[in-house]
PDB file of C-alpha atoms in Angstrom:
ATOM      1  CA  MET B   1      18.743 -14.985  25.423  1.00  0.00           C
ATOM      2  CA  LEU B   2      19.594 -18.021  23.407  1.00  0.00           C
ATOM      3  CA  GLY B   3      17.523 -18.772  20.350  1.00  0.00           C
ATOM      4  CA  ARG B   4      16.220 -15.246  19.954  1.00  0.00           C
ATOM      5  CA  THR B   5      17.041 -13.629  16.660  1.00  0.00           C
ATOM      6  CA  VAL B   6      17.428  -9.918  16.340  1.00  0.00           C
ATOM      7  CA  ALA B   7      16.847  -8.264  12.988  1.00  0.00           C
ATOM      8  CA  ARG B   8      19.828  -6.171  12.015  1.00  0.00           C
ATOM      9  CA  GLN B   9      19.107  -2.609  11.103  1.00  0.00           C
ATOM     10  CA  GLY B  10      18.588  -2.260   7.365  1.00  0.00           C
ATOM     11  CA  HIS B  11      17.415  -5.838   6.868  1.00  0.00           C
ATOM     12  CA  PHE B  12      13.867  -7.118   6.747  1.00  0.00           C
ATOM     13  CA  SER B  13      12.866 -10.222   8.631  1.00  0.00           C
ATOM     14  CA  ALA B  14      10.830 -12.913   6.890  1.00  0.00           C
ATOM     15  CA  ARG B  15       7.900 -12.060   9.135  1.00  0.00           C
ATOM     16  CA  ARG B  16       7.865  -8.440   7.978  1.00  0.00           C
ATOM     17  CA  VAL B  17       8.187  -9.443   4.329  1.00  0.00           C
ATOM     18  CA  ARG B  18       5.213 -11.827   4.647  1.00  0.00           C
ATOM     19  CA  GLY B  19       3.163  -9.151   6.402  1.00  0.00           C
ATOM     20  CA  PHE B  20       4.005  -6.559   3.782  1.00  0.00           C
ATOM     21  CA  GLY B  21       3.150  -8.999   0.993  1.00  0.00           C
ATOM     22  CA  ALA B  22      -0.195  -9.830   2.606  1.00  0.00           C
ATOM     23  CA  ALA B  23      -0.976  -6.121   2.959  1.00  0.00           C
ATOM     24  CA  LEU B  24      -0.199  -5.524  -0.728  1.00  0.00           C
ATOM     25  CA  ILE B  25      -2.460  -8.391  -1.783  1.00  0.00           C
ATOM     26  CA  ALA B  26      -5.271  -7.081   0.437  1.00  0.00           C
ATOM     27  CA  VAL B  27      -4.991  -3.582  -1.019  1.00  0.00           C
ATOM     28  CA  ALA B  28      -4.929  -4.957  -4.567  1.00  0.00           C
ATOM     29  CA  ALA B  29      -8.067  -7.005  -3.865  1.00  0.00           C
ATOM     30  CA  LEU B  30      -9.860  -3.958  -2.441  1.00  0.00           C
ATOM     31  CA  VAL B  31      -8.910  -1.809  -5.439  1.00  0.00           C
ATOM     32  CA  ALA B  32     -10.046  -4.510  -7.863  1.00  0.00           C
ATOM     33  CA  ALA B  33     -13.364  -4.873  -6.026  1.00  0.00           C
ATOM     34  CA  ALA B  34     -13.911  -1.113  -5.975  1.00  0.00           C
ATOM     35  CA  ASN B  35     -13.274  -0.832  -9.718  1.00  0.00           C
ATOM     36  CA  ALA B  36     -15.541  -3.729 -10.650  1.00  0.00           C
ATOM     37  CA  GLY B  37     -18.706  -2.622 -12.385  1.00  0.00           C
ATOM     38  CA  PRO B  38     -22.164  -3.981 -11.744  1.00  0.00           C
ATOM     39  CA  VAL B  39     -22.691  -7.571 -12.759  1.00  0.00           C
ATOM     40  CA  PRO B  40     -24.963  -7.847 -15.799  1.00  0.00           C
ATOM     41  CA  SER B  41     -28.188  -9.696 -15.254  1.00  0.00           C
ATOM     42  CA  ALA B  42     -28.377 -13.251 -16.556  1.00  0.00           C
ATOM     43  CA  ASP B  43     -32.123 -12.909 -17.180  1.00  0.00           C
ATOM     44  CA  PRO B  44     -33.121 -11.223 -20.441  1.00  0.00           C
ATOM     45  CA  VAL B  45     -35.278  -8.130 -20.188  1.00  0.00           C
ATOM     46  CA  PRO B  46     -38.934  -9.204 -20.498  1.00  0.00           C
ATOM     47  CA  ALA B  47     -40.889  -7.910 -23.471  1.00  0.00           C
ATOM     48  CA  PRO B  48     -43.473  -5.201 -22.666  1.00  0.00           C
ATOM     49  CA  GLN B  49     -46.932  -6.567 -22.019  1.00  0.00           C
ATOM     50  CA  ALA B  50     -49.641  -5.779 -24.560  1.00  0.00           C
ATOM     51  CA  VAL B  51     -52.528  -3.728 -23.178  1.00  0.00           C
ATOM     52  CA  GLN B  52     -55.861  -5.500 -23.621  1.00  0.00           C
ATOM     53  CA  SER B  53     -58.944  -3.429 -24.483  1.00  0.00           C
ATOM     54  CA  ARG B  54     -62.509  -4.519 -23.804  1.00  0.00           C
TER      55      ARG B  54
END
């Protein structure tokens, strides 16, 4: 078959390298997301309300 390239044993094709790189980036993103703590609230905590007596 003309035009078909065959990867030699022991060598990585560009397609495999790109796939492996994408997999590494995906795993790194998942690990970073799993280790992220809760996002602090932007709103300050409201002061306690004073109890009114009659």
